[in-house]
CSV table of C-alpha atoms in Angstrom, one decimal:
chain,number,residue,atom,x,y,z
N,1,VAL,CA,14.9,-13.4,-19.2
N,2,SER,CA,17.6,-12.1,-16.8
N,3,LYS,CA,16.0,-14.1,-14.0
N,4,GLN,CA,16.2,-17.3,-16.1
N,5,MET,CA,19.8,-16.5,-17.0
N,6,LEU,CA,20.7,-16.0,-13.3
N,7,GLU,CA,19.0,-19.3,-12.4
N,8,GLN,CA,21.0,-21.1,-15.1
N,9,VAL,CA,24.3,-19.6,-13.9
N,10,LEU,CA,23.7,-20.6,-10.3
N,11,ARG,CA,22.6,-24.1,-11.4
N,12,GLU,CA,25.8,-24.7,-13.3
N,13,LEU,CA,28.0,-23.2,-10.6
N,14,GLN,CA,26.9,-25.5,-7.9
N,15,PRO,CA,28.1,-28.9,-9.3
N,16,LEU,CA,31.3,-27.3,-10.6
N,17,CYS,CA,32.3,-25.8,-7.3
N,18,THR,CA,31.2,-28.8,-5.3
N,19,ALA,CA,33.2,-31.2,-7.5
N,20,GLU,CA,36.3,-29.0,-7.3
N,21,GLN,CA,36.0,-28.7,-3.5
N,22,GLN,CA,35.5,-32.5,-3.1
N,23,PHE,CA,38.6,-33.2,-5.3
N,24,ILE,CA,40.8,-30.7,-3.3
N,25,GLU,CA,39.7,-32.1,0.0
N,26,LYS,CA,40.3,-35.7,-1.1
N,27,PHE,CA,43.6,-35.1,-3.0
N,28,PHE,CA,45.2,-32.9,-0.3
N,29,GLN,CA,43.5,-34.8,2.5
N,30,LEU,CA,42.0,-31.6,3.9
N,31,SER,CA,38.9,-33.0,5.6
N,32,GLN,CA,38.8,-32.6,9.4
N,33,GLU,CA,39.3,-36.3,10.0
N,34,ALA,CA,42.4,-36.4,7.7
N,35,ALA,CA,43.8,-33.3,9.4
N,36,ASP,CA,43.2,-34.9,12.9
N,37,LEU,CA,44.9,-38.1,11.7
N,38,GLN,CA,47.9,-36.3,10.3
N,39,VAL,CA,48.4,-34.2,13.4
N,40,LEU,CA,48.4,-37.4,15.5
N,41,GLU,CA,50.9,-39.1,13.3
N,42,VAL,CA,53.3,-36.1,13.3
N,43,THR,CA,53.1,-35.4,17.0
N,44,GLY,CA,53.4,-39.2,17.7
N,45,HIS,CA,56.8,-39.2,15.9
N,46,ARG,CA,58.0,-35.9,17.4
N,47,ALA,CA,61.5,-37.3,18.1
N,48,SER,CA,62.3,-38.0,14.5
N,49,ALA,CA,60.8,-34.8,13.0
N,50,PRO,CA,62.3,-31.2,13.3
N,51,PRO,CA,60.3,-29.0,15.7
N,52,LEU,CA,59.8,-26.3,13.0
N,53,LEU,CA,58.3,-28.8,10.6
N,54,ILE,CA,56.0,-30.1,13.3
N,55,ALA,CA,54.7,-26.6,14.1
N,56,TYR,CA,54.2,-25.8,10.4
N,57,LEU,CA,52.3,-29.0,9.7
N,58,PHE,CA,50.2,-28.5,12.8
N,59,VAL,CA,49.1,-25.0,11.8
N,60,PHE,CA,48.5,-25.9,8.1
N,61,LEU,CA,46.5,-29.0,8.8
N,62,ARG,CA,44.4,-27.4,11.6
N,63,LEU,CA,43.3,-24.5,9.4
N,64,GLU,CA,39.6,-24.2,9.7
N,65,GLU,CA,38.8,-24.0,5.9
N,66,PRO,CA,42.0,-24.8,3.9
N,67,ALA,CA,39.9,-25.9,1.0
N,68,THR,CA,38.0,-22.6,0.9
N,69,GLN,CA,41.3,-20.8,0.7
N,70,LEU,CA,42.5,-22.8,-2.2
N,71,LEU,CA,39.2,-22.5,-4.0
N,72,SER,CA,39.3,-18.7,-3.4
N,73,GLU,CA,42.6,-18.7,-5.4
N,74,ILE,CA,41.3,-21.0,-8.1
N,75,PHE,CA,38.0,-19.1,-8.5
N,76,SER,CA,39.4,-15.6,-7.7
N,77,CYS,CA,37.4,-14.0,-10.6
N,78,LEU,CA,34.0,-15.6,-9.6
N,79,GLU,CA,32.8,-13.1,-7.0
N,80,PRO,CA,33.7,-10.0,-9.1
N,81,GLU,CA,32.1,-11.5,-12.2
N,82,LEU,CA,29.0,-12.4,-10.3
N,83,ARG,CA,28.8,-8.9,-8.9
N,84,GLY,CA,29.0,-7.5,-12.4
N,85,PHE,CA,26.4,-9.9,-13.7
N,86,LEU,CA,24.0,-9.0,-10.8
N,87,ASP,CA,24.5,-5.4,-11.6
N,88,VAL,CA,23.4,-6.0,-15.2
N,89,CYS,CA,20.3,-8.1,-14.0
N,90,ASN,CA,19.3,-5.2,-11.8
N,91,LYS,CA,19.3,-2.7,-14.7
N,92,VAL,CA,17.5,-4.9,-17.3
N,93,HIS,CA,14.1,-4.6,-15.7
N,94,SER,CA,12.6,-1.8,-13.5
N,95,PHE,CA,12.1,-4.3,-10.7
N,96,GLY,CA,15.2,-6.3,-11.6
N,97,CYS,CA,16.7,-6.1,-8.1
N,98,LEU,CA,13.6,-7.8,-6.8
N,99,GLN,CA,14.0,-10.8,-9.2
N,100,VAL,CA,17.7,-11.1,-8.3
N,101,LEU,CA,16.8,-11.1,-4.5
N,102,VAL,CA,14.2,-13.9,-5.0
N,103,THR,CA,16.5,-16.0,-7.2
N,104,LEU,CA,19.5,-15.8,-4.8
N,105,ASN,CA,17.3,-16.4,-1.7
N,106,ASP,CA,15.8,-19.5,-3.2
N,107,SER,CA,19.2,-20.7,-4.5
N,108,VAL,CA,20.9,-20.3,-1.1
N,109,PHE,CA,18.1,-22.2,0.7
N,110,GLU,CA,18.1,-25.0,-1.9
N,111,MET,CA,21.8,-25.4,-1.4
N,112,TRP,CA,21.5,-25.5,2.3
N,113,GLY,CA,18.8,-28.1,2.0
N,114,SER,CA,20.7,-30.2,-0.6
N,115,SER,CA,22.2,-33.5,0.3
N,116,SER,CA,24.9,-33.0,-2.3
N,117,ALA,CA,26.0,-29.6,-1.0
N,118,LEU,CA,29.1,-29.5,1.3
N,119,PRO,CA,28.8,-27.9,4.7
N,120,SER,CA,30.5,-24.5,4.9
N,121,SER,CA,31.3,-24.8,1.2
N,122,PHE,CA,33.2,-22.2,-0.8
N,123,LEU,CA,30.1,-21.5,-3.0
N,124,ASN,CA,27.9,-21.0,0.2
N,125,THR,CA,30.2,-18.2,1.2
N,126,VAL,CA,30.2,-16.6,-2.3
N,127,LEU,CA,26.4,-16.8,-2.6
N,128,GLY,CA,26.0,-15.5,0.9
N,129,ASN,CA,28.0,-12.4,0.0
N,130,MET,CA,25.9,-12.1,-3.2
N,131,LEU,CA,22.7,-12.3,-1.2
N,132,LEU,CA,23.8,-9.5,1.1
N,133,LEU,CA,24.6,-7.4,-2.0
N,134,ALA,CA,21.2,-8.2,-3.5
N,135,LYS,CA,19.5,-7.2,-0.2
N,136,SER,CA,21.4,-3.9,-0.1
N,137,SER,CA,20.5,-3.2,-3.8
N,138,PHE,CA,16.9,-4.0,-3.1
N,139,ASN,CA,16.7,-1.7,0.0
N,140,LYS,CA,18.3,1.1,-2.0
N,141,TYR,CA,15.8,0.7,-4.8
N,142,ILE,CA,12.9,0.7,-2.3
N,143,GLY,CA,14.3,3.9,-0.7
N,144,THR,CA,14.5,5.6,-4.1
N,145,LEU,CA,11.0,4.4,-5.0
N,146,CYS,CA,9.6,5.7,-1.7
N,147,LYS,CA,11.1,9.1,-2.4
N,148,GLU,CA,9.7,9.2,-6.0
N,149,ILE,CA,6.2,8.4,-4.7
N,150,GLU,CA,6.4,11.0,-1.9
N,151,GLU,CA,7.7,13.7,-4.3
N,152,THR,CA,5.2,13.0,-7.1
N,153,LYS,CA,3.8,16.3,-8.3
N,154,MET,CA,0.1,16.6,-8.7
N,155,PRO,CA,-0.9,17.1,-12.3
N,156,SER,CA,-1.8,20.8,-12.8
N,157,LYS,CA,-5.0,20.1,-14.7
N,158,MET,CA,-6.0,17.2,-12.5
N,159,LYS,CA,-9.7,16.3,-12.7
N,160,GLY,CA,-9.7,13.6,-10.0
N,161,GLY,CA,-9.2,9.9,-10.4
N,162,ILE,CA,-6.4,7.6,-9.2
N,163,LEU,CA,-3.1,9.3,-8.6
N,164,PRO,CA,0.2,8.2,-10.3
N,165,SER,CA,1.7,7.4,-6.9
N,166,VAL,CA,-1.1,5.0,-6.1
N,167,SER,CA,-0.8,3.3,-9.5
N,168,ARG,CA,3.0,3.0,-9.0
N,169,PHE,CA,2.5,1.3,-5.6
N,170,GLU,CA,0.0,-1.1,-7.0
N,171,GLU,CA,2.2,-2.0,-9.9
N,172,PHE,CA,5.1,-2.8,-7.5
N,173,VAL,CA,2.8,-4.9,-5.3
N,174,ASN,CA,1.4,-6.9,-8.2
N,175,PHE,CA,4.8,-7.7,-9.6
N,176,SER,CA,6.5,-8.4,-6.3
N,177,GLU,CA,3.6,-10.7,-5.1
N,178,GLU,CA,3.9,-12.7,-8.3
N,179,ALA,CA,7.7,-12.9,-8.0
N,180,PHE,CA,7.5,-14.0,-4.3
N,181,ARG,CA,4.6,-16.4,-4.9
N,182,THR,CA,6.8,-19.5,-4.4
N,183,ALA,CA,9.6,-17.8,-2.4
N,184,ARG,CA,10.6,-19.5,0.8
N,185,ARG,CA,11.2,-16.2,2.7
N,186,ARG,CA,9.5,-12.8,2.3
N,187,GLY,CA,10.8,-10.8,5.2
N,188,GLU,CA,12.5,-8.2,2.9
N,189,LEU,CA,9.4,-7.8,0.8
N,190,ASP,CA,7.1,-7.3,3.8
N,191,LYS,CA,9.4,-4.5,5.0
N,192,ALA,CA,9.3,-3.0,1.5
N,193,HIS,CA,5.5,-3.2,1.3
N,194,LEU,CA,5.2,-1.3,4.6
N,195,ARG,CA,7.6,1.4,3.6
N,196,LEU,CA,5.9,1.9,0.2
N,197,ALA,CA,2.4,1.9,1.8
N,198,SER,CA,3.5,4.7,4.2
N,199,SER,CA,5.0,6.7,1.3
N,200,VAL,CA,1.8,6.4,-0.8
N,201,PHE,CA,-0.4,7.4,2.1
N,202,SER,CA,1.9,10.4,2.6
N,203,SER,CA,1.6,11.2,-1.1
N,204,ILE,CA,-2.2,11.2,-0.9
N,205,ASN,CA,-2.2,13.3,2.3
N,206,SER,CA,-0.1,16.0,0.5
N,207,LEU,CA,-3.2,16.7,-1.5
N,208,ALA,CA,-4.6,18.6,1.4
N,209,SER,CA,-2.1,21.4,0.9
N,210,ALA,CA,-2.1,21.1,-3.0
N,211,ASN,CA,-3.8,23.8,-5.0
N,212,LEU,CA,-6.2,21.6,-6.9
N,213,LYS,CA,-9.1,22.8,-9.1
N,214,VAL,CA,-11.2,19.9,-8.0
N,215,ASN,CA,-12.6,18.9,-4.6
N,216,THR,CA,-9.7,17.6,-2.4
N,217,ASP,CA,-12.0,15.4,-0.3
N,218,MET,CA,-13.3,13.7,-3.4
N,219,VAL,CA,-9.8,12.9,-4.7
N,220,MET,CA,-8.6,11.6,-1.3
N,221,MET,CA,-11.8,9.6,-0.9
N,222,GLU,CA,-11.3,8.0,-4.3
N,223,ASN,CA,-7.7,7.1,-3.8
N,224,PHE,CA,-8.0,5.7,-0.2
N,225,HIS,CA,-11.0,3.7,-1.4
N,226,HIS,CA,-9.1,2.4,-4.3
N,227,ILE,CA,-6.2,1.3,-2.1
N,228,HIS,CA,-8.6,-0.3,0.4
N,229,CYS,CA,-10.2,-2.4,-2.4
N,230,PHE,CA,-6.8,-3.3,-3.8
N,231,LEU,CA,-5.5,-4.5,-0.4
N,232,CYS,CA,-8.8,-6.5,0.2
N,233,GLN,CA,-8.1,-8.3,-3.0
N,234,LYS,CA,-4.4,-9.0,-2.3
N,235,LYS,CA,-4.8,-10.2,1.3
N,236,ILE,CA,-1.3,-9.3,2.3
N,237,HIS,CA,-0.9,-10.0,6.0
N,238,CYS,CA,1.7,-7.3,6.8
N,239,LEU,CA,-0.6,-4.7,5.2
N,240,GLU,CA,-3.7,-5.4,7.2
N,241,GLY,CA,-3.2,-2.3,9.4
N,242,LYS,CA,-2.8,-0.2,6.3
N,243,LYS,CA,-6.0,-1.7,4.8
N,244,ARG,CA,-7.9,-0.7,7.9
N,245,GLU,CA,-6.4,2.8,7.9
N,246,ALA,CA,-7.3,3.2,4.2
N,247,LYS,CA,-10.9,2.3,5.0
N,248,GLN,CA,-11.0,4.8,7.8
N,249,ARG,CA,-9.5,7.6,5.7
N,250,TYR,CA,-11.9,7.1,2.7
N,251,SER,CA,-14.9,7.0,5.1
N,252,GLU,CA,-13.8,10.3,6.7
N,253,HIS,CA,-13.3,12.0,3.4
N,254,MET,CA,-16.5,10.7,1.9
N,255,GLU,CA,-18.4,12.1,4.9
N,256,LYS,CA,-16.8,15.5,4.4
N,257,TYR,CA,-17.5,15.3,0.6
N,258,VAL,CA,-21.1,14.3,1.1
N,259,ILE,CA,-21.8,17.0,3.8
N,260,LYS,CA,-20.2,19.7,1.7
N,261,TYR,CA,-22.2,18.9,-1.4
N,262,LEU,CA,-25.5,18.2,0.3
N,263,GLY,CA,-25.7,21.7,1.7
N,264,GLN,CA,-26.4,22.8,-1.9
N,265,PRO,CA,-29.8,21.3,-2.8
N,266,LEU,CA,-31.4,22.8,0.4
N,267,GLU,CA,-29.0,25.5,1.1
N,268,LYS,CA,-31.4,28.2,2.4
N,269,LEU,CA,-33.2,25.6,4.6
N,270,ASN,CA,-29.9,24.4,6.0
N,271,HIS,CA,-28.8,28.0,6.7
N,272,PHE,CA,-32.2,28.8,8.4
N,273,PHE,CA,-32.2,25.7,10.7
N,274,GLU,CA,-28.5,26.2,11.6
N,275,GLY,CA,-29.6,29.6,12.9
N,276,VAL,CA,-32.4,28.0,14.9
N,277,LYS,CA,-30.0,25.4,16.5
N,278,ALA,CA,-27.6,28.3,17.3
N,279,ARG,CA,-30.3,30.2,19.1
N,280,VAL,CA,-31.3,27.1,21.2
N,281,ALA,CA,-27.7,26.5,22.0
N,282,GLN,CA,-27.4,30.1,23.2
N,283,GLY,CA,-30.2,29.5,25.7
N,284,VAL,CA,-33.3,30.6,23.8
N,285,LYS,CA,-36.2,28.3,24.7
N,286,GLU,CA,-37.5,26.2,21.8
N,287,GLU,CA,-41.0,27.5,22.1
N,288,GLU,CA,-39.7,31.1,21.9
N,289,VAL,CA,-37.5,30.7,18.8
N,290,SER,CA,-40.4,31.7,16.5
N,291,PHE,CA,-40.6,35.1,18.3
N,292,GLN,CA,-37.1,35.9,17.0
N,293,LEU,CA,-37.6,38.2,14.0
N,294,ALA,CA,-35.1,36.3,11.7
N,295,TYR,CA,-36.7,32.9,12.7
N,296,SER,CA,-40.4,33.7,12.8
N,297,LYS,CA,-43.1,31.5,11.4
N,298,GLN,CA,-43.4,33.8,8.5
N,299,GLU,CA,-39.7,33.6,7.7
N,300,LEU,CA,-39.8,29.8,7.9
N,301,ARG,CA,-42.8,29.7,5.4
N,302,LYS,CA,-40.8,31.9,3.0
N,303,VAL,CA,-37.8,29.6,3.1
N,304,ILE,CA,-40.0,26.4,2.7
N,305,GLU,CA,-41.8,27.9,-0.3
N,306,LYS,CA,-38.5,28.1,-2.1
N,307,TYR,CA,-38.3,24.3,-2.0
N,308,PRO,CA,-41.3,22.7,-3.6
N,309,GLY,CA,-41.0,18.9,-4.2
N,310,LYS,CA,-40.4,19.3,-8.0
N,311,GLU,CA,-37.5,21.7,-7.4
N,312,VAL,CA,-35.9,19.5,-4.8
N,313,LYS,CA,-36.1,16.5,-7.2
N,314,ARG,CA,-34.6,18.7,-10.0
N,315,ALA,CA,-31.8,19.9,-7.6
N,316,LEU,CA,-31.0,16.2,-6.7
N,317,GLU,CA,-30.8,15.3,-10.4
N,318,THR,CA,-28.4,18.1,-11.1
N,319,LEU,CA,-26.3,17.0,-8.1
N,320,TYR,CA,-26.2,13.4,-9.4
N,321,ARG,CA,-25.0,14.6,-12.8
N,322,LYS,CA,-22.3,16.7,-11.2
N,323,ILE,CA,-21.1,13.8,-9.0
N,324,HIS,CA,-21.2,11.5,-12.0
N,325,LYS,CA,-19.1,14.0,-14.0
N,326,TYR,CA,-16.3,14.4,-11.4
N,327,LEU,CA,-16.0,11.0,-9.8
N,328,SER,CA,-13.7,8.8,-11.9
N,329,PRO,CA,-15.1,5.6,-13.4
N,330,GLU,CA,-12.0,3.6,-12.3
N,331,ALA,CA,-12.7,4.4,-8.6
N,332,ASN,CA,-16.3,2.9,-9.0
N,333,LEU,CA,-17.5,5.0,-6.1
N,334,LEU,CA,-20.7,6.6,-7.6
N,335,PRO,CA,-23.2,4.0,-6.1
N,336,VAL,CA,-21.4,4.2,-2.7
N,337,VAL,CA,-21.4,8.0,-2.6
N,338,TRP,CA,-24.9,8.4,-3.9
N,339,HIS,CA,-26.2,6.0,-1.2
N,340,ALA,CA,-24.3,8.0,1.4
N,341,MET,CA,-25.8,11.2,0.1
N,342,GLU,CA,-29.3,9.6,0.3
N,343,GLN,CA,-28.7,8.7,4.0
N,344,GLU,CA,-27.4,12.1,4.8
N,345,PHE,CA,-30.3,13.8,3.0
N,346,ILE,CA,-32.8,11.7,5.0
N,347,ARG,CA,-30.9,12.6,8.2
N,348,GLN,CA,-31.2,16.3,7.4
N,349,TYR,CA,-34.9,16.0,6.5
N,350,GLN,CA,-35.7,14.3,9.8
N,351,GLU,CA,-33.7,16.9,11.7
N,352,PHE,CA,-35.7,19.7,10.0
N,353,GLU,CA,-39.0,18.0,10.7
N,354,ASP,CA,-38.0,17.5,14.4
N,355,LEU,CA,-37.0,21.2,14.7
N,356,ILE,CA,-40.3,22.3,13.2
N,357,GLN,CA,-42.2,20.1,15.7
N,358,ARG,CA,-40.2,21.4,18.6
N,359,CYS,CA,-39.9,25.1,17.8
N,360,TYR,CA,-43.0,25.7,15.7
N,361,ALA,CA,-45.5,23.4,17.3
N,362,GLY,CA,-49.1,23.8,16.3
N,363,SER,CA,-48.2,26.2,13.5
N,364,GLY,CA,-49.3,23.7,10.8
N,365,ILE,CA,-46.0,24.5,8.9
N,366,ALA,CA,-44.6,21.5,7.0
N,367,MET,CA,-42.2,21.0,4.1
N,368,ASP,CA,-43.7,20.6,0.6
N,369,PHE,CA,-42.4,17.0,0.3
N,370,THR,CA,-42.7,14.0,2.6
N,371,MET,CA,-40.2,11.3,3.5
N,372,GLU,CA,-41.9,9.0,1.0
N,373,ASP,CA,-41.5,11.6,-1.7
N,374,LEU,CA,-37.8,12.0,-0.9
N,375,LEU,CA,-37.2,8.3,-1.1
N,376,SER,CA,-39.0,8.1,-4.5
N,377,TYR,CA,-36.8,11.0,-5.8
N,378,PHE,CA,-33.6,9.1,-5.0
N,379,ASN,CA,-35.0,5.8,-6.3
N,380,SER,CA,-36.1,7.3,-9.7
N,381,ILE,CA,-32.7,9.0,-10.2
N,382,THR,CA,-30.9,5.8,-9.4
N,383,LEU,CA,-33.0,3.7,-11.7
N,384,SER,CA,-32.9,6.2,-14.6
N,385,ASN,CA,-29.1,6.2,-14.5
């Protein structure tokens, strides 16, 4: 409503001010051509006119914008009233200053392109001042919003999901993109988008030092993924760099999240083979690892016996339910994370098989489940959910 009112005020101001300026210039002969003619006439009859009068007329008629000076006196209350009106418009809506900026920007550009508008008109000057004021108000608002986003406290009982700072950023982007959809210039908005994106990234990064009761990597993964999907949908040119950064960040945290949680279904096997790799790295020959007491063939068989195929499948089902419980539905990351977990599990399985072949060759030791079994476990869990 305030936007429509401002548009109406500006529409009615233009013909009024233009008509008044045209009348003044015509009545007082204040156009540049008339001023030049008057100066020539006065200086051409110098002998019959007093020198002081000639000097006075010369200065008055050669004033750069005499019409503007007269209009400033006639409409002396216009600029203060407009300032007050803009102040009200800014406060009516949470993003009011954005609407004011768009409306004034468009109005000024329409006036500059209008055939009926006078060059260097009085209204041009006034609206130019109002536009500077609107830009200043908008920049102050963006600064305040950035601070609010950066200082957003994490909910004490947070269980994951999209953070309030991310939702606030997306709310602003949605509103501003709609407001600027037909705007002729968007330089101020692009700067604002970049400032806000940096603030929301900073807000998510602060999770790393927050004392959360949920997995930090999970929350960061969800929020960076959410921002990436949002920016892919919006296709805002100035935020392409931020979109790539969001993708990189969510991929990093997903990898950390997957690796951390995947150690659990085969925890003792992981621990055993980490020890095997450490011995090889220390210089123990691969064929001699099995002679180390803690990594003997007998110890390997004991560990493998703890992971029959049925137990592995049950452990994966438990893991799926746990992930399903903690990942927020709005992030829609469950299929992505589960697929990443499958790939990581396959990688671990292949690594274990390779280490058995290299360090326990000819022992006949093998895990209780095959690669085909493993793929069927993941497939049945996916289909049943």
